[in-house]
Amino acid sequence: MDMHMRMASIFIAVLSGVIAVGLAALYTLKLRDIRRRRTAGVYTAKHEDWITYVLANLDGEEPLYPPPGRLNQEERRVVQERLIGWIEQFRGEQQRKLIALCEEMGLVKRHLQRLDSPFEWVRLDAAYYLGCMRSHGAVPGMMKLLASMRFSPMVFIVGRAIAKCARHTDELRDMVHVLLAHKKEAHPLIADILAESEIDIAAMLETFLRSGDEERVRLALAAMRKHSLAGSGDTLYKLTASEQADIRLKASKLLAKDAVSFSEGRARKLLIHPDGEVRALAAQAIGKLGLRSCLEQLRLTMADPEWKVRFYSARSMAMLGEEGFAELCEAAKTDTEAGAEEARDVIREEMRRRESASRETGWVAVRGRSQPAYEYVPLTQDDQVHA
């Protein structure tokens, strides 16, 4: 019993010590942050005239000049953070003048030297700042750093820095090759990194899309969500037949957004695709793109075994004018029990929408006596007053 009490006392003492050390460290970090903020405020006020000068001359023809006098380490840090913020904020000639100012002040040279440090955390910090300053001369060193790193979130920081600094497509291609080699399914993040580059990446993405390499195809599809590729419709249509479900779905989504590439013939073929998700995407796109020529095919898909296909087919018919709505009403009466249920759901939804619109425009939707479609009759002035 005494031994157990002694062990419990030791455990409590050790735990209390760990908590005390943690609180002390937290308090120290808090004090350090407060001191940094105060120091930044002091030096910002000291160089307020220079800050005003820089902002006032960003659009001028003359180069920008560093702050007067010799800067100590803290002053240099404060000025560096302000310059980096501006570089990220401005574009074009304004950004180029700020980058040139960083080089003139020796900030780029200092971080290039830190990039050769034996400590990885120093190299990572240097890569981040060099990326912010768009230093093309740092690309070889950052590529060497990236290739030597094990996978962690830090590799994406270095990759983003390389994308900001790169001036040639081959540099981006090499960076992508290293990141994809980790095989961590980070294609959307890598696509976001590529978007940081000022280089036109259309040709590279097109090469990836046609490469047949699944990793590069996935990256190209992820990047095309924000960077469309002209003339990619044929390749996207071929990818809808991919054995990989994620590839064919992403290709189908991109194809369905392109009114030029999503032709009537392709729409009809995708409506009979073996993958129910692809069929649903096709049915949805027909309504959004207004392909009235596919109305008959939509009516047939109301008997599809997948509820999502039936639902989007019904929704698209409601979007294809009065002719489509008439077909939808007919489907609600004559199709299979499942298809009729989706048709009725969409009809109710559409009628609520039309009735809501009628209150704003002075029209009211009524069911025709001799046909299942719906027609509009105008409200009289007295009706509008009572409404």
mmCIF file of C-alpha atoms in Angstrom, residues 25-327:
data_model
loop_
_atom_site.group_PDB
_atom_site.id
_atom_site.type_symbol
_atom_site.label_atom_id
_atom_site.label_comp_id
_atom_site.label_asym_id
_atom_site.label_seq_id
_atom_site.Cartn_x
_atom_site.Cartn_y
_atom_site.Cartn_z
ATOM 1 C CA ALA A 25 7.133 27.928 -21.909
ATOM 2 C CA LEU A 26 3.715 29.221 -22.921
ATOM 3 C CA TYR A 27 4.166 32.345 -20.814
ATOM 4 C CA THR A 28 7.626 32.911 -22.318
ATOM 5 C CA LEU A 29 6.261 32.625 -25.853
ATOM 6 C CA LYS A 30 3.466 35.038 -24.972
ATOM 7 C CA LEU A 31 5.932 37.590 -23.620
ATOM 8 C CA ARG A 32 8.108 37.144 -26.685
ATOM 9 C CA ASP A 33 5.138 37.763 -28.974
ATOM 10 C CA ILE A 34 4.154 40.881 -27.024
ATOM 11 C CA ARG A 35 7.723 42.186 -27.243
ATOM 12 C CA ARG A 36 7.816 41.536 -30.985
ATOM 13 C CA ARG A 37 4.554 43.364 -31.528
ATOM 14 C CA ARG A 38 5.767 46.360 -29.541
ATOM 15 C CA THR A 39 9.070 46.386 -31.406
ATOM 16 C CA ALA A 40 7.252 46.176 -34.749
ATOM 17 C CA GLY A 41 5.060 49.101 -33.743
ATOM 18 C CA VAL A 42 8.080 51.192 -32.744
ATOM 19 C CA TYR A 43 9.993 50.544 -35.976
ATOM 20 C CA THR A 44 6.898 50.965 -38.130
ATOM 21 C CA ALA A 45 6.379 54.393 -36.605
ATOM 22 C CA LYS A 46 10.080 55.181 -37.104
ATOM 23 C CA HIS A 47 9.916 54.377 -40.833
ATOM 24 C CA GLU A 48 6.419 55.752 -41.419
ATOM 25 C CA ASP A 49 7.721 58.387 -43.856
ATOM 26 C CA TRP A 50 9.577 55.738 -45.857
ATOM 27 C CA ILE A 51 6.452 53.522 -45.969
ATOM 28 C CA THR A 52 4.454 56.483 -47.285
ATOM 29 C CA TYR A 53 7.193 57.168 -49.859
ATOM 30 C CA VAL A 54 7.115 53.572 -51.159
ATOM 31 C CA LEU A 55 3.345 53.475 -51.534
ATOM 32 C CA ALA A 56 3.305 56.887 -53.218
ATOM 33 C CA ASN A 57 5.965 55.913 -55.776
ATOM 34 C CA LEU A 58 4.881 52.399 -56.732
ATOM 35 C CA ASP A 59 3.431 53.708 -59.992
ATOM 36 C CA GLY A 60 6.354 55.986 -60.767
ATOM 37 C CA GLU A 61 9.169 55.345 -63.227
ATOM 38 C CA GLU A 62 11.981 55.764 -60.701
ATOM 39 C CA PRO A 63 13.230 52.742 -58.719
ATOM 40 C CA LEU A 64 12.387 52.494 -55.037
ATOM 41 C CA TYR A 65 15.053 53.253 -52.455
ATOM 42 C CA PRO A 66 15.725 51.453 -49.147
ATOM 43 C CA PRO A 67 14.952 53.137 -45.833
ATOM 44 C CA PRO A 68 17.599 55.634 -44.736
ATOM 45 C CA GLY A 69 20.304 54.683 -42.292
ATOM 46 C CA ARG A 70 21.670 51.345 -41.176
ATOM 47 C CA LEU A 71 19.018 48.825 -40.088
ATOM 48 C CA ASN A 72 19.493 46.534 -37.138
ATOM 49 C CA GLN A 73 18.241 42.954 -37.202
ATOM 50 C CA GLU A 74 14.801 43.746 -35.778
ATOM 51 C CA GLU A 75 14.321 46.717 -38.112
ATOM 52 C CA ARG A 76 15.255 44.566 -41.090
ATOM 53 C CA ARG A 77 12.716 41.948 -40.023
ATOM 54 C CA VAL A 78 9.927 44.524 -39.696
ATOM 55 C CA VAL A 79 10.723 46.090 -43.077
ATOM 56 C CA GLN A 80 10.973 42.641 -44.677
ATOM 57 C CA GLU A 81 7.523 41.620 -43.437
ATOM 58 C CA ARG A 82 6.041 44.852 -44.765
ATOM 59 C CA LEU A 83 7.666 44.345 -48.190
ATOM 60 C CA ILE A 84 6.491 40.736 -48.399
ATOM 61 C CA GLY A 85 2.944 41.803 -47.613
ATOM 62 C CA TRP A 86 3.062 44.308 -50.456
ATOM 63 C CA ILE A 87 4.571 41.796 -52.892
ATOM 64 C CA GLU A 88 1.686 39.415 -52.235
ATOM 65 C CA GLN A 89 -0.819 42.261 -52.562
ATOM 66 C CA PHE A 90 0.367 43.948 -55.769
ATOM 67 C CA ARG A 91 0.935 42.596 -59.275
ATOM 68 C CA GLY A 92 2.696 43.649 -62.453
ATOM 69 C CA GLU A 93 5.197 46.504 -62.439
ATOM 70 C CA GLN A 94 4.415 47.424 -58.838
ATOM 71 C CA GLN A 95 5.349 43.930 -57.686
ATOM 72 C CA ARG A 96 8.527 43.928 -59.787
ATOM 73 C CA LYS A 97 9.679 47.202 -58.213
ATOM 74 C CA LEU A 98 9.151 45.771 -54.727
ATOM 75 C CA ILE A 99 11.085 42.606 -55.634
ATOM 76 C CA ALA A 100 13.952 44.746 -56.961
ATOM 77 C CA LEU A 101 13.938 46.680 -53.684
ATOM 78 C CA CYS A 102 14.290 43.416 -51.722
ATOM 79 C CA GLU A 103 17.326 42.537 -53.840
ATOM 80 C CA GLU A 104 18.870 45.984 -53.401
ATOM 81 C CA MET A 105 18.454 45.779 -49.617
ATOM 82 C CA GLY A 106 20.309 42.451 -49.557
ATOM 83 C CA LEU A 107 17.326 40.486 -48.264
ATOM 84 C CA VAL A 108 17.453 38.000 -51.139
ATOM 85 C CA LYS A 109 21.208 37.484 -50.772
ATOM 86 C CA ARG A 110 20.836 36.855 -47.043
ATOM 87 C CA HIS A 111 18.208 34.163 -47.520
ATOM 88 C CA LEU A 112 20.187 32.554 -50.356
ATOM 89 C CA GLN A 113 23.011 32.106 -47.863
ATOM 90 C CA ARG A 114 20.594 30.645 -45.307
ATOM 91 C CA LEU A 115 19.431 28.171 -47.962
ATOM 92 C CA ASP A 116 22.838 26.454 -47.589
ATOM 93 C CA SER A 117 22.476 26.077 -43.808
ATOM 94 C CA PRO A 118 23.116 22.603 -42.329
ATOM 95 C CA PHE A 119 19.832 22.911 -40.427
ATOM 96 C CA GLU A 120 16.683 21.984 -42.327
ATOM 97 C CA TRP A 121 14.414 24.367 -40.426
ATOM 98 C CA VAL A 122 16.661 27.277 -41.454
ATOM 99 C CA ARG A 123 16.558 26.151 -45.095
ATOM 100 C CA LEU A 124 12.764 25.865 -44.931
ATOM 101 C CA ASP A 125 12.467 29.365 -43.503
ATOM 102 C CA ALA A 126 14.777 30.710 -46.203
ATOM 103 C CA ALA A 127 12.803 28.942 -48.946
ATOM 104 C CA TYR A 128 9.581 30.507 -47.703
ATOM 105 C CA TYR A 129 10.984 34.047 -47.814
ATOM 106 C CA LEU A 130 12.726 33.521 -51.155
ATOM 107 C CA GLY A 131 9.420 32.334 -52.574
ATOM 108 C CA CYS A 132 7.707 35.460 -51.286
ATOM 109 C CA MET A 133 10.436 37.559 -52.949
ATOM 110 C CA ARG A 134 10.124 35.631 -56.255
ATOM 111 C CA SER A 135 13.860 34.940 -56.452
ATOM 112 C CA HIS A 136 14.501 32.890 -59.583
ATOM 113 C CA GLY A 137 18.098 32.355 -58.533
ATOM 114 C CA ALA A 138 16.875 30.338 -55.558
ATOM 115 C CA VAL A 139 15.107 27.689 -57.660
ATOM 116 C CA PRO A 140 18.075 25.246 -57.963
ATOM 117 C CA GLY A 141 18.724 25.365 -54.220
ATOM 118 C CA MET A 142 15.052 24.926 -53.373
ATOM 119 C CA MET A 143 14.771 21.987 -55.786
ATOM 120 C CA LYS A 144 17.741 20.376 -54.054
ATOM 121 C CA LEU A 145 16.042 20.952 -50.701
ATOM 122 C CA LEU A 146 12.729 19.542 -51.943
ATOM 123 C CA ALA A 147 14.373 16.407 -53.337
ATOM 124 C CA SER A 148 16.133 15.737 -50.015
ATOM 125 C CA MET A 149 13.024 16.032 -47.827
ATOM 126 C CA ARG A 150 10.883 13.227 -46.512
ATOM 127 C CA PHE A 151 7.167 13.649 -46.965
ATOM 128 C CA SER A 152 5.550 16.136 -44.591
ATOM 129 C CA PRO A 153 3.406 19.250 -45.008
ATOM 130 C CA MET A 154 6.676 21.168 -45.353
ATOM 131 C CA VAL A 155 7.258 19.798 -48.868
ATOM 132 C CA PHE A 156 4.256 21.781 -50.083
ATOM 133 C CA ILE A 157 5.684 24.987 -48.611
ATOM 134 C CA VAL A 158 8.867 24.473 -50.614
ATOM 135 C CA GLY A 159 6.862 23.482 -53.694
ATOM 136 C CA ARG A 160 4.791 26.660 -53.453
ATOM 137 C CA ALA A 161 7.967 28.728 -53.109
ATOM 138 C CA ILE A 162 9.386 27.106 -56.254
ATOM 139 C CA ALA A 163 6.162 27.797 -58.164
ATOM 140 C CA LYS A 164 6.339 31.480 -57.222
ATOM 141 C CA CYS A 165 9.979 31.773 -58.324
ATOM 142 C CA ALA A 166 9.956 29.583 -61.451
ATOM 143 C CA ARG A 167 10.270 31.224 -64.853
ATOM 144 C CA HIS A 168 10.390 28.113 -67.023
ATOM 145 C CA THR A 169 7.887 25.290 -67.434
ATOM 146 C CA ASP A 170 10.606 22.680 -66.909
ATOM 147 C CA GLU A 171 11.178 23.992 -63.388
ATOM 148 C CA LEU A 172 7.505 23.520 -62.560
ATOM 149 C CA ARG A 173 7.531 20.093 -64.185
ATOM 150 C CA ASP A 174 10.476 18.969 -62.033
ATOM 151 C CA MET A 175 8.759 20.259 -58.886
ATOM 152 C CA VAL A 176 5.550 18.401 -59.778
ATOM 153 C CA HIS A 177 7.517 15.206 -60.429
ATOM 154 C CA VAL A 178 9.007 15.304 -56.906
ATOM 155 C CA LEU A 179 5.672 16.037 -55.218
ATOM 156 C CA LEU A 180 3.816 13.329 -57.140
ATOM 157 C CA ALA A 181 6.531 10.805 -56.286
ATOM 158 C CA HIS A 182 5.325 10.867 -52.664
ATOM 159 C CA LYS A 183 1.997 9.357 -53.866
ATOM 160 C CA LYS A 184 -0.084 11.047 -51.164
ATOM 161 C CA GLU A 185 -3.102 11.898 -53.352
ATOM 162 C CA ALA A 186 -2.546 15.625 -52.903
ATOM 163 C CA HIS A 187 -3.514 16.549 -56.462
ATOM 164 C CA PRO A 188 -5.847 19.464 -55.536
ATOM 165 C CA LEU A 189 -3.130 20.963 -53.320
ATOM 166 C CA ILE A 190 -0.475 20.588 -56.034
ATOM 167 C CA ALA A 191 -2.885 22.164 -58.536
ATOM 168 C CA ASP A 192 -3.334 25.072 -56.124
ATOM 169 C CA ILE A 193 0.456 25.404 -55.910
ATOM 170 C CA LEU A 194 0.736 25.537 -59.708
ATOM 171 C CA ALA A 195 -1.806 28.349 -59.743
ATOM 172 C CA GLU A 196 0.710 30.475 -57.795
ATOM 173 C CA SER A 197 3.031 30.551 -60.809
ATOM 174 C CA GLU A 198 2.985 33.393 -63.324
ATOM 175 C CA ILE A 199 3.918 30.932 -66.082
ATOM 176 C CA ASP A 200 1.253 29.826 -68.555
ATOM 177 C CA ILE A 201 0.772 26.186 -67.578
ATOM 178 C CA ALA A 202 -1.828 25.320 -70.233
ATOM 179 C CA ALA A 203 0.604 23.369 -72.433
ATOM 180 C CA MET A 204 1.961 21.423 -69.461
ATOM 181 C CA LEU A 205 -1.529 20.539 -68.237
ATOM 182 C CA GLU A 206 -2.518 19.391 -71.708
ATOM 183 C CA THR A 207 0.548 17.134 -71.793
ATOM 184 C CA PHE A 208 -0.382 15.689 -68.400
ATOM 185 C CA LEU A 209 -3.976 15.152 -69.516
ATOM 186 C CA ARG A 210 -2.878 13.148 -72.566
ATOM 187 C CA SER A 211 0.005 11.356 -70.847
ATOM 188 C CA GLY A 212 -1.865 8.234 -69.781
ATOM 189 C CA ASP A 213 -0.141 8.448 -66.384
ATOM 190 C CA GLU A 214 -2.929 8.332 -63.813
ATOM 191 C CA GLU A 215 -1.199 10.626 -61.313
ATOM 192 C CA ARG A 216 -0.557 13.322 -63.905
ATOM 193 C CA VAL A 217 -4.044 12.943 -65.338
ATOM 194 C CA ARG A 218 -5.514 13.444 -61.867
ATOM 195 C CA LEU A 219 -3.370 16.542 -61.381
ATOM 196 C CA ALA A 220 -4.452 17.989 -64.730
ATOM 197 C CA LEU A 221 -8.118 17.366 -63.930
ATOM 198 C CA ALA A 222 -7.714 19.038 -60.529
ATOM 199 C CA ALA A 223 -6.000 22.056 -62.092
ATOM 200 C CA MET A 224 -8.687 22.373 -64.786
ATOM 201 C CA ARG A 225 -11.256 23.257 -62.154
ATOM 202 C CA LYS A 226 -9.725 26.756 -62.157
ATOM 203 C CA HIS A 227 -7.702 26.708 -65.382
ATOM 204 C CA SER A 228 -9.778 25.626 -68.376
ATOM 205 C CA LEU A 229 -8.032 24.148 -71.420
ATOM 206 C CA ALA A 230 -9.345 25.080 -74.838
ATOM 207 C CA GLY A 231 -9.874 22.094 -77.113
ATOM 208 C CA SER A 232 -9.704 19.518 -74.336
ATOM 209 C CA GLY A 233 -13.205 18.145 -74.998
ATOM 210 C CA ASP A 234 -12.071 15.096 -76.984
ATOM 211 C CA THR A 235 -9.555 14.074 -74.316
ATOM 212 C CA LEU A 236 -12.074 14.572 -71.515
ATOM 213 C CA TYR A 237 -14.631 12.467 -73.367
ATOM 214 C CA LYS A 238 -12.105 9.638 -73.724
ATOM 215 C CA LEU A 239 -11.348 9.850 -70.007
ATOM 216 C CA THR A 240 -15.019 9.249 -69.164
ATOM 217 C CA ALA A 241 -14.280 5.634 -70.115
ATOM 218 C CA SER A 242 -11.362 5.363 -67.655
ATOM 219 C CA GLU A 243 -11.198 2.304 -65.421
ATOM 220 C CA GLN A 244 -10.547 4.614 -62.459
ATOM 221 C CA ALA A 245 -13.840 5.891 -61.032
ATOM 222 C CA ASP A 246 -12.431 9.200 -59.777
ATOM 223 C CA ILE A 247 -10.879 10.011 -63.152
ATOM 224 C CA ARG A 248 -14.008 9.337 -65.181
ATOM 225 C CA LEU A 249 -16.180 11.302 -62.735
ATOM 226 C CA LYS A 250 -13.905 14.349 -62.737
ATOM 227 C CA ALA A 251 -13.619 14.201 -66.523
ATOM 228 C CA SER A 252 -17.406 13.978 -66.805
ATOM 229 C CA LYS A 253 -17.887 16.998 -64.534
ATOM 230 C CA LEU A 254 -15.470 19.108 -66.559
ATOM 231 C CA LEU A 255 -16.986 17.972 -69.846
ATOM 232 C CA ALA A 256 -20.503 18.765 -68.623
ATOM 233 C CA LYS A 257 -19.501 22.378 -67.928
ATOM 234 C CA ASP A 258 -18.350 22.989 -71.502
ATOM 235 C CA ALA A 259 -21.292 23.810 -73.772
ATOM 236 C CA VAL A 260 -19.100 23.419 -76.864
ATOM 237 C CA SER A 261 -17.686 19.993 -75.992
ATOM 238 C CA PHE A 262 -20.858 18.564 -74.446
ATOM 239 C CA SER A 263 -22.599 17.880 -77.741
ATOM 240 C CA GLU A 264 -25.915 16.130 -78.263
ATOM 241 C CA GLY A 265 -24.185 12.953 -79.402
ATOM 242 C CA ARG A 266 -21.942 12.808 -76.369
ATOM 243 C CA ALA A 267 -24.853 13.567 -74.068
ATOM 244 C CA ARG A 268 -26.823 10.637 -75.462
ATOM 245 C CA LYS A 269 -23.870 8.278 -75.077
ATOM 246 C CA LEU A 270 -23.157 9.383 -71.516
ATOM 247 C CA LEU A 271 -26.808 8.800 -70.599
ATOM 248 C CA ILE A 272 -26.223 5.086 -71.234
ATOM 249 C CA HIS A 273 -22.786 4.984 -69.564
ATOM 250 C CA PRO A 274 -22.211 1.932 -67.300
ATOM 251 C CA ASP A 275 -21.438 4.226 -64.345
ATOM 252 C CA GLY A 276 -24.590 5.602 -62.727
ATOM 253 C CA GLU A 277 -22.743 8.683 -61.443
ATOM 254 C CA VAL A 278 -21.717 9.580 -64.989
ATOM 255 C CA ARG A 279 -25.285 9.093 -66.216
ATOM 256 C CA ALA A 280 -26.537 11.395 -63.461
ATOM 257 C CA LEU A 281 -23.997 14.078 -64.398
ATOM 258 C CA ALA A 282 -25.049 13.847 -68.035
ATOM 259 C CA ALA A 283 -28.740 14.110 -67.149
ATOM 260 C CA GLN A 284 -28.055 17.164 -64.993
ATOM 261 C CA ALA A 285 -25.951 18.873 -67.676
ATOM 262 C CA ILE A 286 -28.635 18.474 -70.348
ATOM 263 C CA GLY A 287 -30.999 20.700 -68.398
ATOM 264 C CA LYS A 288 -28.370 23.281 -67.488
ATOM 265 C CA LEU A 289 -27.153 23.555 -71.076
ATOM 266 C CA GLY A 290 -30.683 23.533 -72.518
ATOM 267 C CA LEU A 291 -30.252 20.543 -74.872
ATOM 268 C CA ARG A 292 -33.908 20.156 -75.890
ATOM 269 C CA SER A 293 -32.923 17.643 -78.561
ATOM 270 C CA CYS A 294 -32.172 15.146 -75.756
ATOM 271 C CA LEU A 295 -35.663 15.371 -74.271
ATOM 272 C CA GLU A 296 -36.742 11.980 -75.578
ATOM 273 C CA GLN A 297 -33.608 10.351 -74.145
ATOM 274 C CA LEU A 298 -34.296 11.969 -70.775
ATOM 275 C CA ARG A 299 -37.764 10.470 -70.794
ATOM 276 C CA LEU A 300 -36.225 7.020 -71.249
ATOM 277 C CA THR A 301 -33.819 7.536 -68.338
ATOM 278 C CA MET A 302 -36.792 8.019 -66.001
ATOM 279 C CA ALA A 303 -36.752 4.216 -65.806
ATOM 280 C CA ASP A 304 -33.054 4.116 -64.824
ATOM 281 C CA PRO A 305 -32.284 1.870 -61.814
ATOM 282 C CA GLU A 306 -30.316 4.697 -60.135
ATOM 283 C CA TRP A 307 -32.515 7.208 -58.285
ATOM 284 C CA LYS A 308 -30.022 10.010 -58.868
ATOM 285 C CA VAL A 309 -30.276 9.543 -62.634
ATOM 286 C CA ARG A 310 -34.077 9.616 -62.447
ATOM 287 C CA PHE A 311 -34.058 12.707 -60.246
ATOM 288 C CA TYR A 312 -31.712 14.746 -62.462
ATOM 289 C CA SER A 313 -33.552 13.592 -65.580
ATOM 290 C CA ALA A 314 -36.795 14.895 -64.087
ATOM 291 C CA ARG A 315 -35.114 18.125 -62.988
ATOM 292 C CA SER A 316 -33.677 18.676 -66.465
ATOM 293 C CA MET A 317 -37.033 18.065 -68.157
ATOM 294 C CA ALA A 318 -38.518 20.777 -65.948
ATOM 295 C CA MET A 319 -35.782 23.134 -67.166
ATOM 296 C CA LEU A 320 -36.450 22.492 -70.876
ATOM 297 C CA GLY A 321 -39.440 24.785 -71.255
ATOM 298 C CA GLU A 322 -43.115 23.895 -71.474
ATOM 299 C CA GLU A 323 -42.431 20.960 -73.773
ATOM 300 C CA GLY A 324 -40.121 19.435 -71.208
ATOM 301 C CA PHE A 325 -42.573 20.136 -68.396
ATOM 302 C CA ALA A 326 -45.369 18.459 -70.363
ATOM 303 C CA GLU A 327 -43.189 15.358 -70.780
#
